[in-house]
PDB file of C-alpha atoms in Angstrom:
ATOM      1  CA  MET C   1       0.000   0.000   0.000  1.00  0.00           C
ATOM      2  CA  THR C   2       1.452   3.340  -0.970  1.00  0.00           C
ATOM      3  CA  ILE C   3       1.283   6.462   1.158  1.00  0.00           C
ATOM      4  CA  ILE C   4      -1.064   8.106  -1.360  1.00  0.00           C
ATOM      5  CA  ALA C   5      -3.488   5.198  -1.021  1.00  0.00           C
ATOM      6  CA  LYS C   6      -3.314   5.448   2.758  1.00  0.00           C
ATOM      7  CA  MET C   7      -4.217   9.133   2.503  1.00  0.00           C
ATOM      8  CA  ARG C   8      -7.310   8.389   0.472  1.00  0.00           C
ATOM      9  CA  GLU C   9      -8.480   5.721   2.908  1.00  0.00           C
ATOM     10  CA  THR C  10      -8.354   7.944   5.993  1.00  0.00           C
ATOM     11  CA  PRO C  11     -10.683  10.932   5.472  1.00  0.00           C
ATOM     12  CA  THR C  12     -11.811  10.766   9.114  1.00  0.00           C
ATOM     13  CA  PHE C  13     -10.145  14.050  10.076  1.00  0.00           C
ATOM     14  CA  ILE C  14     -12.253  16.253   7.783  1.00  0.00           C
ATOM     15  CA  ALA C  15     -15.397  14.229   8.504  1.00  0.00           C
ATOM     16  CA  THR C  16     -14.898  14.665  12.248  1.00  0.00           C
ATOM     17  CA  LEU C  17     -14.093  18.337  11.867  1.00  0.00           C
ATOM     18  CA  CYS C  18     -17.253  18.902   9.805  1.00  0.00           C
ATOM     19  CA  ARG C  19     -19.367  17.012  12.337  1.00  0.00           C
ATOM     20  CA  LEU C  20     -18.047  19.169  15.164  1.00  0.00           C
ATOM     21  CA  LYS C  21     -18.634  22.308  13.113  1.00  0.00           C
ATOM     22  CA  ARG C  22     -22.252  21.342  12.430  1.00  0.00           C
ATOM     23  CA  SER C  23     -22.883  20.737  16.134  1.00  0.00           C
ATOM     24  CA  TRP C  24     -21.280  24.086  16.939  1.00  0.00           C
ATOM     25  CA  GLN C  25     -23.480  25.807  14.358  1.00  0.00           C
ATOM     26  CA  TRP C  26     -26.661  24.163  15.656  1.00  0.00           C
ATOM     27  CA  GLY C  27     -25.876  25.426  19.134  1.00  0.00           C
ATOM     28  CA  LEU C  28     -25.143  28.920  17.858  1.00  0.00           C
ATOM     29  CA  LEU C  29     -28.400  28.948  15.878  1.00  0.00           C
ATOM     30  CA  LEU C  30     -30.262  28.107  19.070  1.00  0.00           C
ATOM     31  CA  ALA C  31     -28.462  30.969  20.799  1.00  0.00           C
ATOM     32  CA  VAL C  32     -29.461  33.299  17.951  1.00  0.00           C
ATOM     33  CA  LYS C  33     -33.122  32.351  18.361  1.00  0.00           C
ATOM     34  CA  MET C  34     -32.906  33.020  22.090  1.00  0.00           C
ATOM     35  CA  ARG C  35     -31.268  36.370  21.398  1.00  0.00           C
ATOM     36  CA  VAL C  36     -34.025  37.435  19.009  1.00  0.00           C
ATOM     37  CA  ALA C  37     -36.703  36.211  21.440  1.00  0.00           C
ATOM     38  CA  GLY C  38     -35.161  38.319  24.194  1.00  0.00           C
ATOM     39  CA  LEU C  39     -35.051  41.386  21.978  1.00  0.00           C
ATOM     40  CA  ALA C  40     -38.682  40.797  21.007  1.00  0.00           C
ATOM     41  CA  ALA C  41     -39.682  40.628  24.681  1.00  0.00           C
ATOM     42  CA  VAL C  42     -37.857  43.861  25.527  1.00  0.00           C
ATOM     43  CA  ALA C  43     -39.132  45.668  22.423  1.00  0.00           C
ATOM     44  CA  SER C  44     -42.703  44.560  23.181  1.00  0.00           C
ATOM     45  CA  ALA C  45     -42.435  45.829  26.757  1.00  0.00           C
ATOM     46  CA  VAL C  46     -41.109  49.219  25.596  1.00  0.00           C
ATOM     47  CA  TYR C  47     -43.784  49.349  22.891  1.00  0.00           C
ATOM     48  CA  ALA C  48     -46.517  48.597  25.449  1.00  0.00           C
ATOM     49  CA  LEU C  49     -45.268  51.267  27.856  1.00  0.00           C
ATOM     50  CA  ALA C  50     -45.129  53.823  25.058  1.00  0.00           C
ATOM     51  CA  ASP C  51     -48.676  52.954  23.978  1.00  0.00           C
ATOM     52  CA  PHE C  52     -49.890  53.186  27.578  1.00  0.00           C
ATOM     53  CA  PHE C  53     -48.605  56.749  27.963  1.00  0.00           C
ATOM     54  CA  LEU C  54     -49.014  58.015  24.376  1.00  0.00           C
ATOM     55  CA  ALA C  55     -52.104  56.087  23.176  1.00  0.00           C
ATOM     56  CA  PHE C  56     -50.961  55.595  19.589  1.00  0.00           C
ATOM     57  CA  ASP C  57     -53.350  55.955  16.695  1.00  0.00           C
ATOM     58  CA  GLN C  58     -54.385  52.818  14.797  1.00  0.00           C
ATOM     59  CA  LYS C  59     -52.170  53.679  11.822  1.00  0.00           C
ATOM     60  CA  VAL C  60     -49.209  54.326  14.112  1.00  0.00           C
ATOM     61  CA  CYS C  61     -49.659  50.927  15.780  1.00  0.00           C
ATOM     62  CA  LEU C  62     -49.765  49.235  12.388  1.00  0.00           C
ATOM     63  CA  ALA C  63     -46.622  51.058  11.224  1.00  0.00           C
ATOM     64  CA  LEU C  64     -44.766  50.235  14.452  1.00  0.00           C
ATOM     65  CA  ASP C  65     -45.732  46.565  14.118  1.00  0.00           C
ATOM     66  CA  ILE C  66     -44.330  46.432  10.600  1.00  0.00           C
ATOM     67  CA  VAL C  67     -41.102  48.217  11.572  1.00  0.00           C
ATOM     68  CA  LEU C  68     -40.566  46.052  14.651  1.00  0.00           C
ATOM     69  CA  LEU C  69     -41.187  42.835  12.722  1.00  0.00           C
ATOM     70  CA  ALA C  70     -38.879  43.954   9.903  1.00  0.00           C
ATOM     71  CA  VAL C  71     -36.081  44.780  12.360  1.00  0.00           C
ATOM     72  CA  LEU C  72     -36.384  41.443  14.174  1.00  0.00           C
ATOM     73  CA  VAL C  73     -36.480  39.442  10.924  1.00  0.00           C
ATOM     74  CA  GLY C  74     -33.522  41.438   9.582  1.00  0.00           C
ATOM     75  CA  LEU C  75     -31.433  40.795  12.696  1.00  0.00           C
ATOM     76  CA  LEU C  76     -32.386  37.117  12.668  1.00  0.00           C
ATOM     77  CA  THR C  77     -31.353  36.820   9.011  1.00  0.00           C
ATOM     78  CA  VAL C  78     -28.013  38.576   9.531  1.00  0.00           C
ATOM     79  CA  TRP C  79     -27.101  36.524  12.600  1.00  0.00           C
ATOM     80  CA  ILE C  80     -28.134  33.218  11.026  1.00  0.00           C
ATOM     81  CA  ARG C  81     -26.096  34.058   7.934  1.00  0.00           C
ATOM     82  CA  GLY C  82     -23.084  34.740  10.138  1.00  0.00           C
ATOM     83  CA  VAL C  83     -23.429  31.328  11.789  1.00  0.00           C
ATOM     84  CA  LEU C  84     -23.837  29.500   8.468  1.00  0.00           C
ATOM     85  CA  ARG C  85     -20.715  31.205   7.101  1.00  0.00           C
ATOM     86  CA  LEU C  86     -18.477  29.543   9.682  1.00  0.00           C
ATOM     87  CA  THR C  87     -15.804  27.485   7.921  1.00  0.00           C
ATOM     88  CA  ASP C  88     -13.670  24.469   8.753  1.00  0.00           C
ATOM     89  CA  THR C  89     -10.865  26.913   9.555  1.00  0.00           C
ATOM     90  CA  ASP C  90     -13.062  28.627  12.146  1.00  0.00           C
ATOM     91  CA  MET C  91     -13.795  25.255  13.717  1.00  0.00           C
ATOM     92  CA  ALA C  92     -10.104  24.372  13.690  1.00  0.00           C
ATOM     93  CA  HIS C  93      -9.285  27.580  15.571  1.00  0.00           C
ATOM     94  CA  ARG C  94     -12.037  26.810  18.091  1.00  0.00           C
ATOM     95  CA  ALA C  95     -10.839  23.223  18.553  1.00  0.00           C
ATOM     96  CA  ASP C  96      -7.275  24.400  19.212  1.00  0.00           C
ATOM     97  CA  ARG C  97      -8.560  26.839  21.832  1.00  0.00           C
ATOM     98  CA  LEU C  98     -10.564  24.068  23.486  1.00  0.00           C
ATOM     99  CA  LEU C  99      -7.559  21.723  23.444  1.00  0.00           C
ATOM    100  CA  LYS C 100      -5.345  24.544  24.764  1.00  0.00           C
ATOM    101  CA  GLY C 101      -2.516  23.536  22.480  1.00  0.00           C
ATOM    102  CA  ARG C 102       0.174  26.086  21.734  1.00  0.00           C
ATOM    103  CA  ARG C 103       1.140  24.485  18.434  1.00  0.00           C
ATOM    104  CA  GLN C 104      -2.406  24.553  17.022  1.00  0.00           C
ATOM    105  CA  PRO C 105      -2.401  20.915  15.856  1.00  0.00           C
ATOM    106  CA  ILE C 106      -5.945  21.012  14.441  1.00  0.00           C
ATOM    107  CA  LEU C 107      -5.348  24.081  12.288  1.00  0.00           C
ATOM    108  CA  SER C 108      -2.010  22.650  11.152  1.00  0.00           C
ATOM    109  CA  GLY C 109      -3.647  19.334  10.292  1.00  0.00           C
ATOM    110  CA  LEU C 110      -6.353  21.121   8.300  1.00  0.00           C
ATOM    111  CA  GLU C 111      -3.794  23.159   6.361  1.00  0.00           C
ATOM    112  CA  LEU C 112      -1.735  20.036   5.636  1.00  0.00           C
ATOM    113  CA  HIS C 113      -4.823  18.170   4.476  1.00  0.00           C
ATOM    114  CA  GLN C 114      -5.801  21.019   2.167  1.00  0.00           C
ATOM    115  CA  TRP C 115      -2.254  21.310   0.877  1.00  0.00           C
ATOM    116  CA  LEU C 116      -2.011  17.606   0.164  1.00  0.00           C
ATOM    117  CA  GLY C 117      -5.356  17.708  -1.609  1.00  0.00           C
ATOM    118  CA  GLN C 118      -4.143  20.362  -4.032  1.00  0.00           C
ATOM    119  CA  GLY C 119      -1.864  17.936  -5.880  1.00  0.00           C
ATOM    120  CA  HIS C 120       1.473  19.051  -4.453  1.00  0.00           C
ATOM    121  CA  THR C 121       2.419  15.443  -3.741  1.00  0.00           C
ATOM    122  CA  ARG C 122       3.547  14.805  -7.310  1.00  0.00           C
ATOM    123  CA  HIS C 123       6.820  16.650  -6.773  1.00  0.00           C
ATOM    124  CA  LEU C 124       7.531  15.391  -3.236  1.00  0.00           C
ATOM    125  CA  LEU C 125       9.238  12.326  -1.881  1.00  0.00           C
ATOM    126  CA  GLU C 126       6.994   9.779  -0.262  1.00  0.00           C
ATOM    127  CA  PHE C 127       8.744  10.392   3.065  1.00  0.00           C
ATOM    128  CA  ARG C 128       7.666  14.039   3.069  1.00  0.00           C
ATOM    129  CA  ILE C 129       4.162  12.994   2.111  1.00  0.00           C
ATOM    130  CA  TYR C 130       4.252  10.499   4.945  1.00  0.00           C
ATOM    131  CA  LEU C 131       5.264  13.202   7.436  1.00  0.00           C
ATOM    132  CA  SER C 132       2.478  15.449   6.209  1.00  0.00           C
ATOM    133  CA  GLN C 133      -0.024  12.633   6.558  1.00  0.00           C
ATOM    134  CA  MET C 134       1.285  11.930  10.043  1.00  0.00           C
ATOM    135  CA  GLY C 135       0.468  15.544  10.917  1.00  0.00           C
ATOM    136  CA  VAL C 136      -3.075  15.060   9.677  1.00  0.00           C
ATOM    137  CA  ASP C 137      -3.439  11.799  11.601  1.00  0.00           C
ATOM    138  CA  LYS C 138      -2.157  13.450  14.758  1.00  0.00           C
ATOM    139  CA  ALA C 139      -4.703  16.230  14.312  1.00  0.00           C
ATOM    140  CA  ALA C 140      -7.464  13.633  13.908  1.00  0.00           C
ATOM    141  CA  THR C 141      -6.357  11.927  17.120  1.00  0.00           C
ATOM    142  CA  GLU C 142      -6.342  15.236  18.991  1.00  0.00           C
ATOM    143  CA  LEU C 143      -9.766  16.091  17.579  1.00  0.00           C
ATOM    144  CA  ARG C 144     -11.250  12.847  18.881  1.00  0.00           C
ATOM    145  CA  ARG C 145     -10.291  13.914  22.392  1.00  0.00           C
ATOM    146  CA  LEU C 146     -13.041  16.530  22.320  1.00  0.00           C
ATOM    147  CA  LYS C 147     -16.322  15.386  23.834  1.00  0.00           C
ATOM    148  CA  PHE C 148     -19.770  16.732  23.025  1.00  0.00           C
ATOM    149  CA  ASN C 149     -19.761  18.841  26.171  1.00  0.00           C
ATOM    150  CA  ASP C 150     -16.516  20.431  24.959  1.00  0.00           C
ATOM    151  CA  TYR C 151     -17.332  21.489  21.420  1.00  0.00           C
ATOM    152  CA  PHE C 152     -21.084  22.160  21.765  1.00  0.00           C
ATOM    153  CA  PRO C 153     -21.473  25.853  22.751  1.00  0.00           C
ATOM    154  CA  PHE C 154     -22.975  25.230  26.188  1.00  0.00           C
ATOM    155  CA  PRO C 155     -21.270  28.308  27.759  1.00  0.00           C
ATOM    156  CA  GLU C 156     -22.743  30.622  25.116  1.00  0.00           C
ATOM    157  CA  LEU C 157     -26.173  29.010  25.523  1.00  0.00           C
ATOM    158  CA  ARG C 158     -26.081  29.323  29.322  1.00  0.00           C
ATOM    159  CA  GLN C 159     -25.148  32.983  29.091  1.00  0.00           C
ATOM    160  CA  ARG C 160     -27.821  33.647  26.482  1.00  0.00           C
ATOM    161  CA  LEU C 161     -30.387  31.750  28.577  1.00  0.00           C
ATOM    162  CA  LYS C 162     -29.633  33.905  31.622  1.00  0.00           C
ATOM    163  CA  ILE C 163     -30.051  37.081  29.601  1.00  0.00           C
ATOM    164  CA  LEU C 164     -33.279  35.768  28.043  1.00  0.00           C
ATOM    165  CA  ALA C 165     -34.663  34.804  31.458  1.00  0.00           C
ATOM    166  CA  LEU C 166     -33.934  38.306  32.780  1.00  0.00           C
ATOM    167  CA  GLN C 167     -35.548  39.950  29.739  1.00  0.00           C
ATOM    168  CA  VAL C 168     -38.654  37.753  29.932  1.00  0.00           C
ATOM    169  CA  LEU C 169     -38.845  38.312  33.701  1.00  0.00           C
ATOM    170  CA  VAL C 170     -38.851  42.097  33.316  1.00  0.00           C
ATOM    171  CA  ALA C 171     -41.424  41.973  30.506  1.00  0.00           C
ATOM    172  CA  GLY C 172     -43.529  39.486  32.472  1.00  0.00           C
ATOM    173  CA  LEU C 173     -43.518  41.624  35.613  1.00  0.00           C
ATOM    174  CA  LEU C 174     -44.692  44.617  33.606  1.00  0.00           C
ATOM    175  CA  ALA C 175     -47.442  42.492  32.084  1.00  0.00           C
ATOM    176  CA  PHE C 176     -48.672  41.110  35.423  1.00  0.00           C
ATOM    177  CA  LEU C 177     -48.701  44.449  37.218  1.00  0.00           C
ATOM    178  CA  ASN C 178     -52.090  45.169  35.675  1.00  0.00           C
ATOM    179  CA  PRO C 179     -53.610  42.328  33.623  1.00  0.00           C
ATOM    180  CA  ALA C 180     -56.461  44.545  32.412  1.00  0.00           C
ATOM    181  CA  VAL C 181     -54.018  47.029  30.883  1.00  0.00           C
ATOM    182  CA  THR C 182     -51.980  44.173  29.394  1.00  0.00           C
ATOM    183  CA  ARG C 183     -55.014  42.653  27.675  1.00  0.00           C
ATOM    184  CA  VAL C 184     -56.012  45.933  26.058  1.00  0.00           C
ATOM    185  CA  ILE C 185     -52.502  46.865  24.904  1.00  0.00           C
ATOM    186  CA  ALA C 186     -51.815  43.324  23.684  1.00  0.00           C
ATOM    187  CA  LYS C 187     -54.886  43.543  21.440  1.00  0.00           C
ATOM    188  CA  ARG C 188     -53.757  46.911  20.116  1.00  0.00           C
ATOM    189  CA  ILE C 189     -50.254  45.604  19.351  1.00  0.00           C
ATOM    190  CA  LEU C 190     -51.130  42.162  17.990  1.00  0.00           C
ATOM    191  CA  LEU C 191     -54.339  43.175  16.177  1.00  0.00           C
ATOM    192  CA  PRO C 192     -53.874  46.797  15.106  1.00  0.00           C
ATOM    193  CA  LEU C 193     -56.519  46.575  12.367  1.00  0.00           C
ATOM    194  CA  ARG C 194     -59.275  45.976  14.933  1.00  0.00           C
ATOM    195  CA  ASP C 195     -59.022  49.581  16.091  1.00  0.00           C
ATOM    196  CA  THR C 196     -59.058  48.749  19.787  1.00  0.00           C
ATOM    197  CA  PRO C 197     -59.329  51.938  21.865  1.00  0.00           C
ATOM    198  CA  PRO C 198     -56.380  52.807  24.133  1.00  0.00           C
ATOM    199  CA  TYR C 199     -56.572  51.737  27.754  1.00  0.00           C
ATOM    200  CA  SER C 200     -58.319  54.246  29.945  1.00  0.00           C
ATOM    201  CA  LEU C 201     -59.227  54.515  33.611  1.00  0.00           C
ATOM    202  CA  TYR C 202     -62.611  55.755  32.497  1.00  0.00           C
ATOM    203  CA  THR C 203     -65.583  53.475  31.966  1.00  0.00           C
ATOM    204  CA  PHE C 204     -68.333  54.654  29.640  1.00  0.00           C
ATOM    205  CA  LYS C 205     -71.924  53.461  29.889  1.00  0.00           C
ATOM    206  CA  VAL C 206     -73.639  54.711  26.745  1.00  0.00           C
ATOM    207  CA  SER C 207     -77.401  54.811  26.396  1.00  0.00           C
ATOM    208  CA  PRO C 208     -79.193  53.960  24.289  1.00  0.00           C
ATOM    209  CA  THR C 209     -76.800  51.204  23.262  1.00  0.00           C
ATOM    210  CA  THR C 210     -78.197  51.173  19.705  1.00  0.00           C
ATOM    211  CA  PRO C 211     -79.412  54.694  18.980  1.00  0.00           C
ATOM    212  CA  ARG C 212     -81.872  55.140  16.100  1.00  0.00           C
ATOM    213  CA  VAL C 213     -82.484  58.342  14.234  1.00  0.00           C
ATOM    214  CA  ILE C 214     -85.887  58.732  12.615  1.00  0.00           C
ATOM    215  CA  TYR C 215     -85.809  60.638   9.346  1.00  0.00           C
ATOM    216  CA  GLY C 216     -86.064  64.358  10.063  1.00  0.00           C
ATOM    217  CA  GLY C 217     -85.645  63.855  13.806  1.00  0.00           C
ATOM    218  CA  THR C 218     -82.887  63.834  16.360  1.00  0.00           C
ATOM    219  CA  VAL C 219     -81.618  61.445  18.986  1.00  0.00           C
ATOM    220  CA  GLU C 220     -79.958  62.114  22.290  1.00  0.00           C
ATOM    221  CA  VAL C 221     -77.068  59.921  23.368  1.00  0.00           C
ATOM    222  CA  SER C 222     -75.849  60.054  26.956  1.00  0.00           C
ATOM    223  CA  ALA C 223     -72.784  58.559  28.608  1.00  0.00           C
ATOM    224  CA  GLU C 224     -72.175  57.918  32.277  1.00  0.00           C
ATOM    225  CA  ILE C 225     -68.435  58.197  32.945  1.00  0.00           C
ATOM    226  CA  THR C 226     -66.994  56.396  35.969  1.00  0.00           C
ATOM    227  CA  GLY C 227     -63.622  55.104  37.102  1.00  0.00           C
ATOM    228  CA  ALA C 228     -61.837  58.437  37.611  1.00  0.00           C
ATOM    229  CA  PRO C 229     -62.786  62.090  38.034  1.00  0.00           C
ATOM    230  CA  VAL C 230     -63.412  63.981  34.780  1.00  0.00           C
ATOM    231  CA  LYS C 231     -61.203  67.087  34.790  1.00  0.00           C
ATOM    232  CA  SER C 232     -61.418  68.247  31.173  1.00  0.00           C
ATOM    233  CA  GLU C 233     -63.777  68.601  28.241  1.00  0.00           C
ATOM    234  CA  VAL C 234     -65.464  65.430  26.982  1.00  0.00           C
ATOM    235  CA  TRP C 235     -65.784  64.957  23.238  1.00  0.00           C
ATOM    236  CA  PHE C 236     -68.138  62.756  21.254  1.00  0.00           C
ATOM    237  CA  VAL C 237     -66.039  61.383  18.379  1.00  0.00           C
ATOM    238  CA  THR C 238     -67.522  59.654  15.346  1.00  0.00           C
ATOM    239  CA  ARG C 239     -66.147  58.317  12.079  1.00  0.00           C
ATOM    240  CA  TYR C 240     -67.973  58.491   8.776  1.00  0.00           C
ATOM    241  CA  ARG C 241     -66.520  57.600   5.391  1.00  0.00           C
ATOM    242  CA  GLY C 242     -62.960  57.815   6.643  1.00  0.00           C
ATOM    243  CA  GLN C 243     -63.422  61.188   8.327  1.00  0.00           C
ATOM    244  CA  THR C 244     -63.436  61.853  12.057  1.00  0.00           C
ATOM    245  CA  HIS C 245     -65.924  64.285  13.598  1.00  0.00           C
ATOM    246  CA  ARG C 246     -65.700  65.765  17.107  1.00  0.00           C
ATOM    247  CA  THR C 247     -68.566  67.267  19.018  1.00  0.00           C
ATOM    248  CA  ALA C 248     -68.367  68.774  22.508  1.00  0.00           C
ATOM    249  CA  CYS C 249     -70.554  67.043  25.078  1.00  0.00           C
ATOM    250  CA  PHE C 250     -72.912  68.798  27.478  1.00  0.00           C
ATOM    251  CA  GLN C 251     -72.270  67.928  31.107  1.00  0.00           C
ATOM    252  CA  GLU C 252     -75.565  67.150  32.761  1.00  0.00           C
ATOM    253  CA  SER C 253     -74.181  66.337  36.193  1.00  0.00           C
ATOM    254  CA  SER C 254     -70.985  65.505  38.008  1.00  0.00           C
TER     255      SER C 254
END
C-alpha cells in the first residue's frame, strides 16, 4: 500500500471536523433564536409602555408593528447568515482553543490536508508525504479527544439563557402588574386593524346602546363616565366615510 493510497483511505479528520462544526453551528443557531426572542420581549415591553402613555393611533400601531417585525427578521437573518458562514478553519481555531494547544495541531492538520489535496504530492518524496499525513493523523487523534460537552457551545447558551430569562422576567412583571391594561394593549399591538381603543381609567356606559335616528328627527345619546374624576372637556367622536368628527358634550351632572 502506498502512502497516497493510505491518505485516500483515511478521510476521518475532515469528517470529524465537519461534524463538530455542524454541532457548533446548531448550538449557535439556538443561541441566535434566544437572542431574538429576548429582543422581542424587551421591544414589546417598551412598545406597550409607550402605547400606555401616548395612546398611539391605529395607523401608528400598524406602522410600528411592521417596523418592529422587519427589524427582528432582519437581525435574525443577519445573525443566522453569520453562523452559516463559519468554515472548517473557524472550527479548527475553536478546537485548538478548546484543546489549549500552543502548536495549534488542528489548524495545522487542516492546512496540511488542504495542501495535500491540491496535488502538491507529485513533486515530493513519499517520506515528506508520509510526514504530512502523520500531521493530519495526529490532528485527527487530537480532535477525537473533544467530547460533546466540549465542542457544543454550552457556555454561550447558558449565558444567552440567563439574559433571556432576565428579559422575559422584566417583561412578564410589567405584564402582570395590571392584567387589564396588558389585555387591552396586547390587542392593540397584535391586532392593530381591529381599532381597539387605548386603555383608559374611564368606563363609559352609553345609552341607548343602539341609537336610532328617525328621518327628520334627532336622537340624544348620553354617557355615564366612571372610574376616575373627569377634569377636562369630553368629546363625542364619530367616524364616517374615513373622516373623524368631534362634538363637545354637554355635562348634565358631576
